[in-house]
mmCIF file of C-alpha atoms in Angstrom:
data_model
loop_
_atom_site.group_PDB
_atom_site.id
_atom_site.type_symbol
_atom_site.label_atom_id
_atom_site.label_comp_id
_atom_site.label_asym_id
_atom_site.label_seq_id
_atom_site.Cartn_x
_atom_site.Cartn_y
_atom_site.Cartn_z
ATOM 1 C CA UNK A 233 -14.990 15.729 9.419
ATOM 2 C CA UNK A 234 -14.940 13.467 6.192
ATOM 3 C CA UNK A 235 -12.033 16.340 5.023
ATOM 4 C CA UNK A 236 -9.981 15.924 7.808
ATOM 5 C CA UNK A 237 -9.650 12.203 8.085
ATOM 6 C CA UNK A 238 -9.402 12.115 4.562
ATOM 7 C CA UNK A 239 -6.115 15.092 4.874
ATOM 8 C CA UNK A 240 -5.004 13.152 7.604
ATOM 9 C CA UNK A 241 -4.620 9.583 5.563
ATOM 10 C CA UNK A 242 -3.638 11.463 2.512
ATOM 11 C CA UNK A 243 -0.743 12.933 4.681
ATOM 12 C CA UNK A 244 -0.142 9.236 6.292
ATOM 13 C CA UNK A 245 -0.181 7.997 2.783
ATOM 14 C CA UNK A 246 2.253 10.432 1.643
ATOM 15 C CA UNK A 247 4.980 9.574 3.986
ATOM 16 C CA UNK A 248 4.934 5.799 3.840
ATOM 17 C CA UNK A 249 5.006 6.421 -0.023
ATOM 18 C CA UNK A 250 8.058 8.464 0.639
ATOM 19 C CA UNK A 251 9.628 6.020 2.702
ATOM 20 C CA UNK A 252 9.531 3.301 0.181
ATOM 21 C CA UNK A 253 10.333 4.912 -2.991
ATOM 22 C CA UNK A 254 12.655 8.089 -1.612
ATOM 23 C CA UNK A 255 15.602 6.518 0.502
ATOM 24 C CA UNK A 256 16.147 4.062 -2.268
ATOM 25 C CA UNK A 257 17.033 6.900 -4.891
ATOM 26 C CA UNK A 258 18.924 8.938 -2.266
ATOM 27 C CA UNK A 259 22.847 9.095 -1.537
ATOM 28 C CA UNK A 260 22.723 9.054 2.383
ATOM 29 C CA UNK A 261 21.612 6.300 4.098
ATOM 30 C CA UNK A 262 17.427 5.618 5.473
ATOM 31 C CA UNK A 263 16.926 6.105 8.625
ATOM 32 C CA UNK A 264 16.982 3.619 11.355
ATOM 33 C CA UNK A 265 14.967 0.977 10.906
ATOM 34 C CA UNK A 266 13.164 1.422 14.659
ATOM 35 C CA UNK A 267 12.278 4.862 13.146
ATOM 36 C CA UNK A 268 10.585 3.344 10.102
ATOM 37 C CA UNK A 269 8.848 0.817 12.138
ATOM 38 C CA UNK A 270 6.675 3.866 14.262
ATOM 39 C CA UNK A 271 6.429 5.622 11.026
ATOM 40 C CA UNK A 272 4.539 2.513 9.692
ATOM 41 C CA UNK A 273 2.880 1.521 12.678
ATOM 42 C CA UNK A 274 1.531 5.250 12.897
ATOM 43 C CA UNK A 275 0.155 4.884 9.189
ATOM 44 C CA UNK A 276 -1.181 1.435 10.105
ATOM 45 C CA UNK A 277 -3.344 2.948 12.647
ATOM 46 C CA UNK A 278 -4.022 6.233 11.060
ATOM 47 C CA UNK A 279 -5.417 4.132 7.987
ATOM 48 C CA UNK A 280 -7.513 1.748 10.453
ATOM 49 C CA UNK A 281 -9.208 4.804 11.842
ATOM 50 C CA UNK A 282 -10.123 5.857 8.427
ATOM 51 C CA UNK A 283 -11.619 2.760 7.567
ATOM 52 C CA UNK A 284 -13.590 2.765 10.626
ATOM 53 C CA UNK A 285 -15.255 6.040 10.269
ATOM 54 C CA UNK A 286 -16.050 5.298 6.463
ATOM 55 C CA UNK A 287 -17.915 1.945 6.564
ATOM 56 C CA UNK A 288 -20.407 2.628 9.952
ATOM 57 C CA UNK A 289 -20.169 -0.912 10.507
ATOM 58 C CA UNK A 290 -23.327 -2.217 13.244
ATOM 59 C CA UNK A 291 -21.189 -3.800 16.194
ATOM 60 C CA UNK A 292 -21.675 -7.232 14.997
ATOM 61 C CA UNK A 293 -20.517 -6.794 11.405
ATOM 62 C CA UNK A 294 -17.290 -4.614 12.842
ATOM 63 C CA UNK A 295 -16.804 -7.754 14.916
ATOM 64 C CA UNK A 296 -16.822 -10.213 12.151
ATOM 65 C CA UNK A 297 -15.308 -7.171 10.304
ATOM 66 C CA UNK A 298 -12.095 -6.314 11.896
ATOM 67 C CA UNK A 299 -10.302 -9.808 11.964
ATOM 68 C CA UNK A 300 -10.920 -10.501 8.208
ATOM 69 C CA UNK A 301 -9.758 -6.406 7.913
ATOM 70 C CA UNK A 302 -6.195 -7.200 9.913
ATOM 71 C CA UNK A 303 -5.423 -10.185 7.460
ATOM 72 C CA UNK A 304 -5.920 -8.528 4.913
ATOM 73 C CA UNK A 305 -3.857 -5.690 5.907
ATOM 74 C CA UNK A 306 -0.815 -8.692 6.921
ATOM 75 C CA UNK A 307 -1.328 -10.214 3.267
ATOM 76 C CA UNK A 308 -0.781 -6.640 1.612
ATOM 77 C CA UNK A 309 1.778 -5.693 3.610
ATOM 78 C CA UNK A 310 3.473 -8.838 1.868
ATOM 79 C CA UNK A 311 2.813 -7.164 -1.535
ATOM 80 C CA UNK A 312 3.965 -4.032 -0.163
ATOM 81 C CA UNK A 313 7.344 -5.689 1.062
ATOM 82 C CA UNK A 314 7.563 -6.847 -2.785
ATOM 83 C CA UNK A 315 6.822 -3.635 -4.211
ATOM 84 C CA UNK A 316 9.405 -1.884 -1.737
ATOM 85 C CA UNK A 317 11.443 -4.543 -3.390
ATOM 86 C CA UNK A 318 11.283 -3.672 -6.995
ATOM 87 C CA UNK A 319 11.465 -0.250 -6.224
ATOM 88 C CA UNK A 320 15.012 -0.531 -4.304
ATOM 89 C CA UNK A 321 15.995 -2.950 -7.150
ATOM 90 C CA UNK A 322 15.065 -0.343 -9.708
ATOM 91 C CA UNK A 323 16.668 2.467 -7.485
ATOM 92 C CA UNK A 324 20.007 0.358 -7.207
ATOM 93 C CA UNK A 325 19.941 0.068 -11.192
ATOM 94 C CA UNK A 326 18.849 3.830 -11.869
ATOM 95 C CA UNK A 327 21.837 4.845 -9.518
ATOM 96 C CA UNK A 328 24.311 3.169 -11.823
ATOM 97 C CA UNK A 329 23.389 4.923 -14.728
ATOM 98 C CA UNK A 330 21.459 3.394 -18.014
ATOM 99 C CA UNK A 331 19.458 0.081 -17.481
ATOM 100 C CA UNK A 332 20.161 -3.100 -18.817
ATOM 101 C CA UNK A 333 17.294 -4.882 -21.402
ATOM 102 C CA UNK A 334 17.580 -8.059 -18.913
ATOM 103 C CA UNK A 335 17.381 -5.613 -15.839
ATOM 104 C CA UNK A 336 14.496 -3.682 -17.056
ATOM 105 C CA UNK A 337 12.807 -7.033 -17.800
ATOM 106 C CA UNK A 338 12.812 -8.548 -14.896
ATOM 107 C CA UNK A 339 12.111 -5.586 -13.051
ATOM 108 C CA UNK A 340 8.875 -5.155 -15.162
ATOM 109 C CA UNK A 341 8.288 -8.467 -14.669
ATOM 110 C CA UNK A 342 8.058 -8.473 -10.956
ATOM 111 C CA UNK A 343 5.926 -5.277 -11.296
ATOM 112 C CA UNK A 344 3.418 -6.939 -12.965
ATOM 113 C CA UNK A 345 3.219 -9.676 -10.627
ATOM 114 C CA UNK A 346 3.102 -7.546 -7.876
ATOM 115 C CA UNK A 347 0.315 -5.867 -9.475
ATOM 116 C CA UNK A 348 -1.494 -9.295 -10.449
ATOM 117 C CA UNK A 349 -0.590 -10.344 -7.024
ATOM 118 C CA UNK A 350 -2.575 -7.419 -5.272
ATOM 119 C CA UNK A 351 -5.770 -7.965 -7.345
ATOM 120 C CA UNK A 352 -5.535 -12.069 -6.518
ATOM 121 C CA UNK A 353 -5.509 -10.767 -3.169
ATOM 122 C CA UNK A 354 -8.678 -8.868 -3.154
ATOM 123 C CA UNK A 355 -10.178 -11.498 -5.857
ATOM 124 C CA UNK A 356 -10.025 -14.139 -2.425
ATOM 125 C CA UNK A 357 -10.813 -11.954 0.245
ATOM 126 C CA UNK A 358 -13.983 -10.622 -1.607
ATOM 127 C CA UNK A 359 -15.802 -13.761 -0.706
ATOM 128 C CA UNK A 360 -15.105 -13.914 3.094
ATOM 129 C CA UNK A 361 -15.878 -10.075 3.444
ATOM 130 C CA UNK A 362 -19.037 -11.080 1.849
ATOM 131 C CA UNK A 363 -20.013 -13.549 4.066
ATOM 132 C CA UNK A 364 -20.009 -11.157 6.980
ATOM 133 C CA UNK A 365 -21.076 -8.125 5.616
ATOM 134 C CA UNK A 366 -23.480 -6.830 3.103
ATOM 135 C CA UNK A 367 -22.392 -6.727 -0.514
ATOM 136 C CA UNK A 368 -22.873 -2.389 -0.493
ATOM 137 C CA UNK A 369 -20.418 -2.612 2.667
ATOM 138 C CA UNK A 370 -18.058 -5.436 0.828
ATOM 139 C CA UNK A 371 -17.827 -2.592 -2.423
ATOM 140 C CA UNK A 372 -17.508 0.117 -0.145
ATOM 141 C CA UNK A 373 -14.095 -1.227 1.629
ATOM 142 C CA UNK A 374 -12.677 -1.942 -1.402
ATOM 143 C CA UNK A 375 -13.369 1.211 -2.749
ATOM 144 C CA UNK A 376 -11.675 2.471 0.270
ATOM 145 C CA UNK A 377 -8.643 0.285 -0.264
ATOM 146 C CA UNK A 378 -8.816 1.078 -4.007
ATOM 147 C CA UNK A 379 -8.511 5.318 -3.259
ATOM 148 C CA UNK A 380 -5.696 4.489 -0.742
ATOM 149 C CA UNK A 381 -3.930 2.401 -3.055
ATOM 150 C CA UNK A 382 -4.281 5.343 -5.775
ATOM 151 C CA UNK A 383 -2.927 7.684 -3.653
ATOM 152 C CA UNK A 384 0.163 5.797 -2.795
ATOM 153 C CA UNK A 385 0.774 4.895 -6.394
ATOM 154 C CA UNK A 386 0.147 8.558 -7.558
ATOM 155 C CA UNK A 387 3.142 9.649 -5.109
ATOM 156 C CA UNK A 388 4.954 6.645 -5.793
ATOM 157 C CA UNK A 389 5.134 7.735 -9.622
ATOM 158 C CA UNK A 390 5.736 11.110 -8.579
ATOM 159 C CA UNK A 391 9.257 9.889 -6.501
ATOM 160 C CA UNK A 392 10.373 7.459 -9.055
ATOM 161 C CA UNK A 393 11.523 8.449 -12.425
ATOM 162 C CA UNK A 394 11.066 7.087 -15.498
ATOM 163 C CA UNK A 395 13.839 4.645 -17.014
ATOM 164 C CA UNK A 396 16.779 6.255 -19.145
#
């Protein structure tokens, strides 16, 4: 069972990865944007039931849990909108041909803070997952989190090449 949920996310994973990092470095325009919102709302839930089945949270904890779980998920979703950023800005400047110095900095730039901005994120919401569940549970989401995140970076450096 563990395989297929885990097949299942890895596939979800895939595709949203896709969807960020793919369209930008393609000729033809994405597709709609009513198709990308099911695609993400489908990976939203698909990575929900994951979570779920992984942390066999008692009923109280999953409902102190799941509140604290969908902010979370709101506040990344703002890191992922900046990510989705740098990588279109990146994909803009690739298309063009070589890469500025100034271009390449500021792009690094704002990958780094992304990056600093996703470990703030977890750095504050440590603390109010602790207060409502037990610290094995608290490590145990994050190491969730931490394998999703892996995956999508893994494809994400797969789709995007490296600067010329």
């Amino acid at each position: 069972m563990k395989k297929n949920l885990t097949n299942m996310l890895r596939s979800a994973l895939l595709i949203i990865a896709a969807t960020l990092a793919l369209p930008a470095f393609a000729e033809d325009d994405a597709a709609p944007a009513s198709n990308m919102e099911i695609l993400r709302d489908k990976v939203v839930a698909d990575k929900k039931f994951v979570v779920a089945n992984n942390m066999k949270l008692t009923e109280a904890e999953a409902k102190a849990f799941w509140p604290i779980y969908d902010a979370y998920q709101q506040d990344l979703h703002q890191i992922n909108e900046r990510l989705a950023k740098v990588i279109n800005d990146y994909a803009l400047a690739y298309n063009k041909g070589a890469l500025l110095d100034n271009t390449a900095k500021k792009l690094l730039d704002e990958a780094i803070a992304v990056e600093l901005a996703e470990v703030k994120l977890k750095q504050s919401y440590a603390p109010k997952l602790s207060k409502v569940l037990p610290g094995v549970k608290v490590a145990r989401y994050l190491q969730i989190e931490n394998k999703i995140r892996a995956i999508v970076r893994y494809e994400l450096a797969a789709a995007i090449p490296l600067v010329e």
